[in-house]
PDB file of C-alpha atoms in Angstrom:
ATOM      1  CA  UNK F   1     -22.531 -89.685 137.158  1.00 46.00           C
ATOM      2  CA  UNK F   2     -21.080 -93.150 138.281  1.00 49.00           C
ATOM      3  CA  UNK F   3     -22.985 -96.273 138.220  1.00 46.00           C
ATOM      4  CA  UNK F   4     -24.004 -96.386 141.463  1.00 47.00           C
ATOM      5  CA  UNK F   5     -25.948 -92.868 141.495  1.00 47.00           C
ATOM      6  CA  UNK F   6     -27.399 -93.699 137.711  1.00 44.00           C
ATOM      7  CA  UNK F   7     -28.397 -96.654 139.209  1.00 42.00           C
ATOM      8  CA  UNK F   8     -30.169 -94.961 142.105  1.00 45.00           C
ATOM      9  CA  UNK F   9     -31.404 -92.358 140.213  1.00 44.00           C
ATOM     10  CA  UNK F  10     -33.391 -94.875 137.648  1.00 42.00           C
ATOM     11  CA  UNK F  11     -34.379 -97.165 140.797  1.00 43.00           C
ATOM     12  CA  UNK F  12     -35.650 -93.831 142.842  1.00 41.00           C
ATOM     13  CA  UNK F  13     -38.735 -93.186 139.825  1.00 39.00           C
ATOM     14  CA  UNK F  14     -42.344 -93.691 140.619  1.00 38.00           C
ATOM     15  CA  UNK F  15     -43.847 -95.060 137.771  1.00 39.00           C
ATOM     16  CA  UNK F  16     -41.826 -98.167 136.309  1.00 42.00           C
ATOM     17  CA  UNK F  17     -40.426 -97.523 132.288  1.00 43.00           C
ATOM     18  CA  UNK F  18     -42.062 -99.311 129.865  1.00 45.00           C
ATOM     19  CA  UNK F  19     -41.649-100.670 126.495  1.00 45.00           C
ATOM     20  CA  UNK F  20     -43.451 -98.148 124.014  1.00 48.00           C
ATOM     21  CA  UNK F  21     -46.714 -99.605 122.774  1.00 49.00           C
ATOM     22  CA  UNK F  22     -45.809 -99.435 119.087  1.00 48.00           C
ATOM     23  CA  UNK F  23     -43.699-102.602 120.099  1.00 45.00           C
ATOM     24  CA  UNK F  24     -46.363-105.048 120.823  1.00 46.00           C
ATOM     25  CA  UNK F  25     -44.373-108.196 120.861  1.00 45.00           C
ATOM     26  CA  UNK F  26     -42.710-107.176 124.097  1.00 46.00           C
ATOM     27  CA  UNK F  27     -45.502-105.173 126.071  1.00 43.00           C
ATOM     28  CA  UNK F  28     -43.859-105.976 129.910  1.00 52.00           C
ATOM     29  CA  UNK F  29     -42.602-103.964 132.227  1.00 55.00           C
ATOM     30  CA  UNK F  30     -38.886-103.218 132.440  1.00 56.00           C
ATOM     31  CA  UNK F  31     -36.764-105.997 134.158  1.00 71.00           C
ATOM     32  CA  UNK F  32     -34.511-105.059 137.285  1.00 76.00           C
ATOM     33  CA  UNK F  33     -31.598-106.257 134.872  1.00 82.00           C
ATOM     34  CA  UNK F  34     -32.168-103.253 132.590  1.00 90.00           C
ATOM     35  CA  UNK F  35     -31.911-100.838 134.749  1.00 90.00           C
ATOM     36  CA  UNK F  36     -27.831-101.202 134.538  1.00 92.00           C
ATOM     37  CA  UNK F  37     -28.419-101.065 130.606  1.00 94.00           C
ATOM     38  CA  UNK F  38     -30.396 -97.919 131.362  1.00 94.00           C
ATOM     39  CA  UNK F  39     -27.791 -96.497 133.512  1.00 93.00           C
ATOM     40  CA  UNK F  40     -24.700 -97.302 130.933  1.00 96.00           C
ATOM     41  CA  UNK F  41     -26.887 -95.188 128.478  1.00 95.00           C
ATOM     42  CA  UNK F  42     -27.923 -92.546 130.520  1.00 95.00           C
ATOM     43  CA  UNK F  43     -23.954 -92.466 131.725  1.00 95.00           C
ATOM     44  CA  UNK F  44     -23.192 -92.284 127.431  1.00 96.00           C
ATOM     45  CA  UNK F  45     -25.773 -89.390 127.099  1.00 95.00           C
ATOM     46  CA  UNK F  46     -23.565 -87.239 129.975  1.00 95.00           C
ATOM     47  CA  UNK F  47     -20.351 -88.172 128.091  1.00 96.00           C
ATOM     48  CA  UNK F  48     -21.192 -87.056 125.152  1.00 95.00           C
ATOM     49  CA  UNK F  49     -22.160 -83.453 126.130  1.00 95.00           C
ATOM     50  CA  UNK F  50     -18.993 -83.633 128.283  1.00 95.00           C
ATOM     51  CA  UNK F  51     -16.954 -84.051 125.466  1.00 95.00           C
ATOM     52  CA  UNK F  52     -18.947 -82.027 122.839  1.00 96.00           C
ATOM     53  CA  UNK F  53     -19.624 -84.714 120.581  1.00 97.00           C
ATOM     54  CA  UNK F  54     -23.548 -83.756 120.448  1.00 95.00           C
ATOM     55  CA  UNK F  55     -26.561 -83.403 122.456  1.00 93.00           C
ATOM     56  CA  UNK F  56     -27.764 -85.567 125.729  1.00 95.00           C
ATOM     57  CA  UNK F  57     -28.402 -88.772 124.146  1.00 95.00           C
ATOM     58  CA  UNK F  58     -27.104 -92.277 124.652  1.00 96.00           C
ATOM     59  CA  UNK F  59     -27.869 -96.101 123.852  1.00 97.00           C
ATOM     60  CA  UNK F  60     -25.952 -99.368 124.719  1.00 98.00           C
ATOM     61  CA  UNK F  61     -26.690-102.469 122.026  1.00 98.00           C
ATOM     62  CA  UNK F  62     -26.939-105.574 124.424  1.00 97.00           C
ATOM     63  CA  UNK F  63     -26.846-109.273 123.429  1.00 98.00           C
ATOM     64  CA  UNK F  64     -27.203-112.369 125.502  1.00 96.00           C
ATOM     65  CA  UNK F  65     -26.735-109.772 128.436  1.00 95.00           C
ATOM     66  CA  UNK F  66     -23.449-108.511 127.417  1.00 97.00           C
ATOM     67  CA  UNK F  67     -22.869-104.708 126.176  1.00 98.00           C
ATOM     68  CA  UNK F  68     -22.465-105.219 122.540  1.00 98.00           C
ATOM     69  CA  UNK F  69     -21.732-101.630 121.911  1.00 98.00           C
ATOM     70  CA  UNK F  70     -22.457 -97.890 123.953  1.00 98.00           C
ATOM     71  CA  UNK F  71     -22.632 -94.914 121.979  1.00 97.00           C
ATOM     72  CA  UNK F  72     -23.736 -90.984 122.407  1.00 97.00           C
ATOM     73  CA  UNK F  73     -24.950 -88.534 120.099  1.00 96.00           C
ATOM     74  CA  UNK F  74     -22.184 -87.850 117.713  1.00 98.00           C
ATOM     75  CA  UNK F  75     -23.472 -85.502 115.427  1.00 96.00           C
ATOM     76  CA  UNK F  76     -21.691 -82.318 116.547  1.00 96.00           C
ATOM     77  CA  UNK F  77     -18.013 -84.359 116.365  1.00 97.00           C
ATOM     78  CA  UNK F  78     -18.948 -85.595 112.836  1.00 97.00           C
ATOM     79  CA  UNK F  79     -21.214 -82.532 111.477  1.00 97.00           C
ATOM     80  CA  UNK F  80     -23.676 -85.376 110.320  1.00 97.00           C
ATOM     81  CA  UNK F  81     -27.397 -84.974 111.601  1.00 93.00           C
ATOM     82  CA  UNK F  82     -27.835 -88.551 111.309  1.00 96.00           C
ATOM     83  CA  UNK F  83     -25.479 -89.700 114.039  1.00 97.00           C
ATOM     84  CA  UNK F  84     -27.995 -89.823 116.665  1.00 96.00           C
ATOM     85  CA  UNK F  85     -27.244 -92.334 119.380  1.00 97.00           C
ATOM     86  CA  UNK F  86     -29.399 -95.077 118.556  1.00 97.00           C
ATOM     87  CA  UNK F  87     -28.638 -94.477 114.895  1.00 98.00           C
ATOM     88  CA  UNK F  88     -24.373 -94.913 115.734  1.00 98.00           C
ATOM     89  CA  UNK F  89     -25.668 -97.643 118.009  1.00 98.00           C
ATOM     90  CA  UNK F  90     -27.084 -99.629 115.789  1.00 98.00           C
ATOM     91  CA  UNK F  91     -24.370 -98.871 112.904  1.00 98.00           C
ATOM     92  CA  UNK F  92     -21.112 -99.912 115.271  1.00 98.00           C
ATOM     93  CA  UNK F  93     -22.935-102.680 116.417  1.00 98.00           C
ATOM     94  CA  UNK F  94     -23.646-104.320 112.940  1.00 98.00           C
ATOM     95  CA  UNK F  95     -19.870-103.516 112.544  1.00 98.00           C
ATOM     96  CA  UNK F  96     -18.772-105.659 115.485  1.00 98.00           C
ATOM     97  CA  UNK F  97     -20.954-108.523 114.889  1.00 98.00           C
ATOM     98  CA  UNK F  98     -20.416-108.303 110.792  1.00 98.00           C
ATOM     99  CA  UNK F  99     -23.890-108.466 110.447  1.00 97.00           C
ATOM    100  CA  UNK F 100     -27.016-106.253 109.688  1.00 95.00           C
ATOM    101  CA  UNK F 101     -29.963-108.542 111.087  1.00 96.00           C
ATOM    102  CA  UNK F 102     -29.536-107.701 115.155  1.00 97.00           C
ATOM    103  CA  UNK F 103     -32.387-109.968 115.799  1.00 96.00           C
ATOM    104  CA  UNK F 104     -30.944-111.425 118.973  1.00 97.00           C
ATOM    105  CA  UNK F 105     -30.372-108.286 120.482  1.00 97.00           C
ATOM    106  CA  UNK F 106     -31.510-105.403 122.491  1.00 96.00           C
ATOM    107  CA  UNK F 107     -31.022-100.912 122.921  1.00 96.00           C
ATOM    108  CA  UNK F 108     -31.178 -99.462 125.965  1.00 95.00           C
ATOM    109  CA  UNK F 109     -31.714 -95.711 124.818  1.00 95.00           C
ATOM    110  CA  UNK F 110     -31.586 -92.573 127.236  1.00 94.00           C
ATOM    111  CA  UNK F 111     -34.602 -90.849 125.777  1.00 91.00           C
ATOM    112  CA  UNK F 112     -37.225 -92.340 123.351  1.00 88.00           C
ATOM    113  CA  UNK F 113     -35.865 -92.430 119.504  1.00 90.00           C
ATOM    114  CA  UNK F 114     -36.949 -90.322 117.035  1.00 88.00           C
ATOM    115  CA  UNK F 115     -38.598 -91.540 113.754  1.00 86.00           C
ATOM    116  CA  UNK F 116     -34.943 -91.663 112.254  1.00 90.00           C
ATOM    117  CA  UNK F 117     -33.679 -93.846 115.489  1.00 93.00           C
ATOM    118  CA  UNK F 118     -36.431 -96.018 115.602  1.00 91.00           C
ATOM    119  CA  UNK F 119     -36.885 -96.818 111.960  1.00 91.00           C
ATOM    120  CA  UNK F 120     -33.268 -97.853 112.077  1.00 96.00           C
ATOM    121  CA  UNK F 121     -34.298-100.101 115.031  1.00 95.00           C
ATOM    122  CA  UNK F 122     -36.794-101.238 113.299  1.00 94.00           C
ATOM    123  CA  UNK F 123     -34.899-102.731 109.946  1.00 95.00           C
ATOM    124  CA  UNK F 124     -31.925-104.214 112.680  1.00 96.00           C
ATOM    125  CA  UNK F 125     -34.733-106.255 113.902  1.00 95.00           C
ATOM    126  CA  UNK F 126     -34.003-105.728 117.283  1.00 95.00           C
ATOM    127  CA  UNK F 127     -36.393-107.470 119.820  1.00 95.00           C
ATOM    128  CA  UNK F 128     -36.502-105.136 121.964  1.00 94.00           C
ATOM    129  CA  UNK F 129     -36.143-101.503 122.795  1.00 93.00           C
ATOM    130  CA  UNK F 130     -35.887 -99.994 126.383  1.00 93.00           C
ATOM    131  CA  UNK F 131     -35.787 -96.206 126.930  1.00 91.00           C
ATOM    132  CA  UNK F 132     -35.706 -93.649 129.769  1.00 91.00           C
ATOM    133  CA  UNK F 133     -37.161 -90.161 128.725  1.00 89.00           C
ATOM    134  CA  UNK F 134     -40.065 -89.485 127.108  1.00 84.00           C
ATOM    135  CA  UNK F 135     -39.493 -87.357 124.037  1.00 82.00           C
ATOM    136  CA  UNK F 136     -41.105 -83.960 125.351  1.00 78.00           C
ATOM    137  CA  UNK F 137     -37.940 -83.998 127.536  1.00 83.00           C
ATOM    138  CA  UNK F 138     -35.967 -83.298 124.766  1.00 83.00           C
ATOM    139  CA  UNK F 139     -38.262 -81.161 122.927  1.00 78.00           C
ATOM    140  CA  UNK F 140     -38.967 -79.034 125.919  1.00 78.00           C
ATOM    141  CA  UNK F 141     -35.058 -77.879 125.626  1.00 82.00           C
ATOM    142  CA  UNK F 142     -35.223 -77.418 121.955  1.00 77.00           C
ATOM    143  CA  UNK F 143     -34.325 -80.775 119.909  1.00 80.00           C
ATOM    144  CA  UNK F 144     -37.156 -81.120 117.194  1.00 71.00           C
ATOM    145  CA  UNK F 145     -35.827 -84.658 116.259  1.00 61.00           C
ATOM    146  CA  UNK F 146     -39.346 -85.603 116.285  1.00 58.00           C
ATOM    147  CA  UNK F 147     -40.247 -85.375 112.718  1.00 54.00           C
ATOM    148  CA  UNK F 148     -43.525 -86.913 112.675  1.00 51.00           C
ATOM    149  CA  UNK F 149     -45.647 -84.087 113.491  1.00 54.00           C
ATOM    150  CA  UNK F 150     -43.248 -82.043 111.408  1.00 53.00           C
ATOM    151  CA  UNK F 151     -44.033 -84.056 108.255  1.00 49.00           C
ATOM    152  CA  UNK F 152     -47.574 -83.331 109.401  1.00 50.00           C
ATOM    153  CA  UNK F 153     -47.242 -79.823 109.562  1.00 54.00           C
ATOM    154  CA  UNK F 154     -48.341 -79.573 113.330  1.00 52.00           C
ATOM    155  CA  UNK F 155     -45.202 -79.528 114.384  1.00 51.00           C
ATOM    156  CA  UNK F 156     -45.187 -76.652 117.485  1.00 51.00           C
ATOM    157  CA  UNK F 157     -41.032 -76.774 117.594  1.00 48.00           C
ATOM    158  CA  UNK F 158     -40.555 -76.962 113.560  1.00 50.00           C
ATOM    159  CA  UNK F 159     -37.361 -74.923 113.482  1.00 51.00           C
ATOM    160  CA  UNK F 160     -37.566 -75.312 109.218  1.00 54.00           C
ATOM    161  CA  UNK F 161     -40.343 -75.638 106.591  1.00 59.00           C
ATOM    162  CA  UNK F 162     -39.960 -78.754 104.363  1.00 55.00           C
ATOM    163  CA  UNK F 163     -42.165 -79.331 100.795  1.00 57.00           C
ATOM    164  CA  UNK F 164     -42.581 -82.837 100.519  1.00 60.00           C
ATOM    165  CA  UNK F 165     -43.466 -83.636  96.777  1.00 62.00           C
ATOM    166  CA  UNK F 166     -43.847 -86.989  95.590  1.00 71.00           C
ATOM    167  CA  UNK F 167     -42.930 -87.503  91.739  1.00 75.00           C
ATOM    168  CA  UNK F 168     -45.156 -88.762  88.706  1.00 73.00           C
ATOM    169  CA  UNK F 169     -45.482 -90.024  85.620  1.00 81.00           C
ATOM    170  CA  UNK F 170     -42.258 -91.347  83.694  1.00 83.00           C
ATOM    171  CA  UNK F 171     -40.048 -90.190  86.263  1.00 79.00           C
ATOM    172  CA  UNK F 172     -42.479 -92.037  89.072  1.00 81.00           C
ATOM    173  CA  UNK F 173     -42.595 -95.387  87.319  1.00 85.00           C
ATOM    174  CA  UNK F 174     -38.773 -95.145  86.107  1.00 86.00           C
ATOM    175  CA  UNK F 175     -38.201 -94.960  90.360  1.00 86.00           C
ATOM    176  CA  UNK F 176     -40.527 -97.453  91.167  1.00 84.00           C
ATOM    177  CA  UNK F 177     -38.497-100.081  87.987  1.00 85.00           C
ATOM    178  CA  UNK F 178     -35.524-100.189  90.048  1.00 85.00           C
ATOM    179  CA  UNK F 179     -37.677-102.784  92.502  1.00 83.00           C
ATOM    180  CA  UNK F 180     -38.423-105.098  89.495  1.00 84.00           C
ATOM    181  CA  UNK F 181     -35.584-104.527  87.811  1.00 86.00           C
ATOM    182  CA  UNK F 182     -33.098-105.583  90.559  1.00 85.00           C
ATOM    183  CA  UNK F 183     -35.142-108.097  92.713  1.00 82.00           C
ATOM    184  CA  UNK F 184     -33.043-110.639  91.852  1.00 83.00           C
ATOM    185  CA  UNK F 185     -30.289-109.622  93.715  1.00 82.00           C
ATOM    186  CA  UNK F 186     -31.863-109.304  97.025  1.00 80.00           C
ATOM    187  CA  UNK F 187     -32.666-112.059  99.164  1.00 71.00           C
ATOM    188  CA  UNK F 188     -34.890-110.045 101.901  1.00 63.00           C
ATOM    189  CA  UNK F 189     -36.709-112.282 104.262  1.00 57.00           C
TER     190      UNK F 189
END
């Protein structure tokens, strides 16, 4: 798909995208600008099935409305079930700005993140997140990347059973320690 017909195909929708509501700092609709963004990620999400990497997901890191950094789903080429798109996004970008705190930018992301892609968002700091298809698009053809029903155990496209245990006593508070014991060291906000 070139530009031009990503670009038509985003412009041809009814209903406009919109910024999820978990995000309420930016609640507005999505600019005519983004819809290249869009496209560049929705173009990523093709390449990467084309060239097996992983499965039909993209997202372009933008900043002061320059691509930053476009990525695909990489898990397949590196056998590692965190390389999501957003996830390999947000990684490469902090790589080419030497920087964790992504504060002054933006993802564009083919399909809405999982809890795994948006927490790592989330502690980027991004400002904003745009994103094309709504997760049941991807669940529909199998992906069950969206864990937060599975953690719930209502999950209807849990491929695997988790137990989630959380520990106590000694071995709790010797865990928890580490915090107070190293605070120090970390300047966080």
């Amino acid at each position: 798909m070139d530009d031009s017909s990503a670009h038509a195909a985003l412009n041809s929708m009814e209903s406009p995208i919109v910024v999820p509501p978990h995000i309420p700092a930016r609640q507005e609709a999505v600019k005519d600008r983004d819809y290249g963004f869009l496209s560049k990620a929705v173009e990523e999400a093709y390449e990467g099935v084309r060239c097996g990497d992983g499965g039909p997901f993209g997202a372009v890191v933008v900043k002061d409305d320059q691509v930053i950094i476009s990525c695909h789903n990489m898990v397949l080429r590196h056998m590692d079930p965190t390389a999501h798109a957003e996830v390999t996004a947000v990684r490469e970008a902090c790589k080419k700005l030497e920087r964790y705190d992504l504060s002054d930018c933006e993802i564009f992301a083919s399909c809405e993140p999982c809890p795994m892609c948006f927490g790592a968002i989330h502690l980027s700091k991004m400002k904003r997140l745009v994103y094309g298809a709504q997760a049941e698009a991807a669940l529909a053809i199998g992906f069950d990347d969206f864990i937060a029903d599975a953690i719930r155990g209502t999950a209807y496209y849990q491929k695997a059973n988790l137990e989630i245990k959380r520990a106590d006593g000694s071995l709790a508070e010797a865990a928890e320690q580490i915090f107070e014991n190293t605070k120090e060291k970390f300047q966080m906000y």
